[in-house]
CSV table of C-alpha atoms in Angstrom, one decimal:
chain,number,residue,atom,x,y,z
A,1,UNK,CA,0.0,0.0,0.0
A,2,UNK,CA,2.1,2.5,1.1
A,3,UNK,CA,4.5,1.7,-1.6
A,4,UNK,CA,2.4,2.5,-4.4
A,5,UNK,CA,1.2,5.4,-2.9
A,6,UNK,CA,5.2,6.8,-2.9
A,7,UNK,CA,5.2,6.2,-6.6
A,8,UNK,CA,1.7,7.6,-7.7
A,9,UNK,CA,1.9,10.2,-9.7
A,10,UNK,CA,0.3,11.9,-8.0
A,11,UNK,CA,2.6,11.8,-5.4
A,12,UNK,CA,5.5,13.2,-7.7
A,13,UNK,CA,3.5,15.9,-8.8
A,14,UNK,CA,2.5,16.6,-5.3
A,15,UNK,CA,6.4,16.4,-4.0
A,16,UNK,CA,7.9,18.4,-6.7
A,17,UNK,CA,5.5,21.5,-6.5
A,18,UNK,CA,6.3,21.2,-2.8
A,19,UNK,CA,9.6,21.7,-3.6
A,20,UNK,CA,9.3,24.2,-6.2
A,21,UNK,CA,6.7,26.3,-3.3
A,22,UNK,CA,9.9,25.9,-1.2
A,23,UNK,CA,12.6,27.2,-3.0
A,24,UNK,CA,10.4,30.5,-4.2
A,25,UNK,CA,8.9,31.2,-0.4
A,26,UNK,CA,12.2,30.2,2.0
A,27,UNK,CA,14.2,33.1,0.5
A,28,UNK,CA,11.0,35.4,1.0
A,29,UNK,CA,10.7,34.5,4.3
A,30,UNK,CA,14.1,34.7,5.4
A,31,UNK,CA,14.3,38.0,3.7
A,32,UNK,CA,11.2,39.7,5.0
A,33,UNK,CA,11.7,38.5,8.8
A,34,UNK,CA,15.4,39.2,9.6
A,35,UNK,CA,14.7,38.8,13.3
A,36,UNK,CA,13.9,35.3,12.8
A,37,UNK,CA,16.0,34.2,10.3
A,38,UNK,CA,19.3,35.3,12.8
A,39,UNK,CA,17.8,32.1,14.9
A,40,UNK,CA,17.9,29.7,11.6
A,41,UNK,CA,21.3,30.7,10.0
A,42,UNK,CA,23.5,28.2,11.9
A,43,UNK,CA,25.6,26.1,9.6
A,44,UNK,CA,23.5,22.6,11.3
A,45,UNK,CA,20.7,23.8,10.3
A,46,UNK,CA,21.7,24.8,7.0
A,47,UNK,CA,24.1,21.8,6.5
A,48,UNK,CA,20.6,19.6,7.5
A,49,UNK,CA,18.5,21.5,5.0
A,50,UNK,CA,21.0,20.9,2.1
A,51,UNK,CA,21.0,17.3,2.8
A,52,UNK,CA,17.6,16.9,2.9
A,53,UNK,CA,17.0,19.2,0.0
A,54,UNK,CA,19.2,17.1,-1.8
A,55,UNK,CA,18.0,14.1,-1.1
A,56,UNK,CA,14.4,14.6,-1.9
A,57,UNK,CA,15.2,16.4,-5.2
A,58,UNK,CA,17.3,13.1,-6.2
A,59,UNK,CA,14.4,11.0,-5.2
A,60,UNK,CA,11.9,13.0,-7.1
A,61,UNK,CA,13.8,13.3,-10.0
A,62,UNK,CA,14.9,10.1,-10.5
A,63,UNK,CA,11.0,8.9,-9.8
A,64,UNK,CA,10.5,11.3,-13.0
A,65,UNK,CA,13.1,9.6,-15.0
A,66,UNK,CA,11.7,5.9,-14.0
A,67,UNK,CA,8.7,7.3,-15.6
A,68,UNK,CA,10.0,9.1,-19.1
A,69,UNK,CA,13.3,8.1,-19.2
A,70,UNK,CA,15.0,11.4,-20.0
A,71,UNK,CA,18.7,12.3,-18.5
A,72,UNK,CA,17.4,16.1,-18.9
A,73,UNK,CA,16.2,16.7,-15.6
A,74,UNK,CA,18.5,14.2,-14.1
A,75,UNK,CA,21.2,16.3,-15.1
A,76,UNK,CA,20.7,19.9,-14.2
A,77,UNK,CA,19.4,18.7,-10.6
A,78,UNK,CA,23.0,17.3,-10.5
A,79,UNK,CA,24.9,20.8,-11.6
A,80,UNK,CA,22.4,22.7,-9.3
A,81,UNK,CA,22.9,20.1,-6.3
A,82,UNK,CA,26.8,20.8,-6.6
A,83,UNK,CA,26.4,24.3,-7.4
A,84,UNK,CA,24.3,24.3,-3.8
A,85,UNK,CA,27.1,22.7,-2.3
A,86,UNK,CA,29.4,24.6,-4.0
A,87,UNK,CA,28.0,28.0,-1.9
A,88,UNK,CA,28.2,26.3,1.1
A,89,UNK,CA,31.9,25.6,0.9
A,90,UNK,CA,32.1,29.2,-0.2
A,91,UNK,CA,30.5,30.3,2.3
A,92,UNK,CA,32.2,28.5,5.2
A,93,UNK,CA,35.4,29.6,4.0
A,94,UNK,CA,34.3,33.2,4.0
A,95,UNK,CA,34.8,33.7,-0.3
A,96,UNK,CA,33.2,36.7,-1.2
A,97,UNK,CA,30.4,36.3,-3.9
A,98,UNK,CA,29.3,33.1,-2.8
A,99,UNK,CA,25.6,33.5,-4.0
A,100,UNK,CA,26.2,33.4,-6.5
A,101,UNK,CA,26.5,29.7,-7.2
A,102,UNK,CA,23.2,29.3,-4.5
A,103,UNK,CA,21.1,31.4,-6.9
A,104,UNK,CA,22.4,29.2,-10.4
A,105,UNK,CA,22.1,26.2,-8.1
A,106,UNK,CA,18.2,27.2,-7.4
A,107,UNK,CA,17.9,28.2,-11.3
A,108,UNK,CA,19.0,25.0,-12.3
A,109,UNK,CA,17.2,22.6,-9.4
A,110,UNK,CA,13.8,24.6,-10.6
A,111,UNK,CA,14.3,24.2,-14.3
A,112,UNK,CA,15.4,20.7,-13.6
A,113,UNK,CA,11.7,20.0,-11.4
A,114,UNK,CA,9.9,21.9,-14.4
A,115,UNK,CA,11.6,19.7,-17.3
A,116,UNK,CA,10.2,16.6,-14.8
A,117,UNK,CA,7.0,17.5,-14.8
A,118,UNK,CA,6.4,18.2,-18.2
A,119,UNK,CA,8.0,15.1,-19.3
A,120,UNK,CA,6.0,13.3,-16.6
A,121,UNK,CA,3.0,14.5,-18.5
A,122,UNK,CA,3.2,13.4,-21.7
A,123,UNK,CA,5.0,10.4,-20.9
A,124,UNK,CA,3.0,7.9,-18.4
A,125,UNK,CA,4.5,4.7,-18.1
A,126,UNK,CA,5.2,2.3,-15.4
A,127,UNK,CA,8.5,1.1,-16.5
A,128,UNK,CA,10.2,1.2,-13.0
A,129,UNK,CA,8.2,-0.1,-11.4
A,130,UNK,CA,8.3,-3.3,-9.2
């Protein structure tokens, strides 16, 4: 049950437009409140949030790509991913201009999660799976 209910489509829709909400509001958030977001900016909690942001991205995308079997997507997650770690090595090591590689990173992750879901819909299958 609860394993085809993780690879509905409806699931991947629903995860990916999470993530795409996510990545447009955080900033806002952060930006407009900086009272609370000197509580948030601690490199655990950021280190925790990249993981995890990583880690769902990878599994949504490569849900997508079970599905329509383009590299597309697959791909520009991966150069946004590194360019997201990329600004956090940056960052801890004090380099000046360092977001610039977060803001190409989100470019990328969001075209990446856009290519998905188009290819998602016009390309149902159940090729992956099991």
């Amino acid at each position: 049950m609860l394993k085809s209910l993780l690879s509905s489509s409806l699931t991947l829709h629903t995860a990916s437009l999470a993530c795409v909400v996510h990545c447009i509001v955080t900033p806002l958030l952060i930006g407009f409140s900086p009272a609370f977001s000197q509580y948030i900016h601690t490199p655990w909690i950021e280190l925790s949030l990249l993981f995890t942001s990583v880690c769902c991205g990878t599994w949504i995308v490569y849900q997508g790509y079970c599905t329509h079997k383009k590299q597309h997507s697959i791909i520009l997650f991966a150069m946004g991913s590194i360019l997201w770690i990329v600004h956090t090595l940056l960052e801890h090591a004090d380099i000046a201009n360092a977001e610039y590689s977060l803001t190409l990173g989100s470019i990328f992750v969001l075209v990446s999660y856009y290519i998905n879901h188009r290819y998602l819909k016009c390309c149902p299958s159940d090729c992956c799976r099991k």
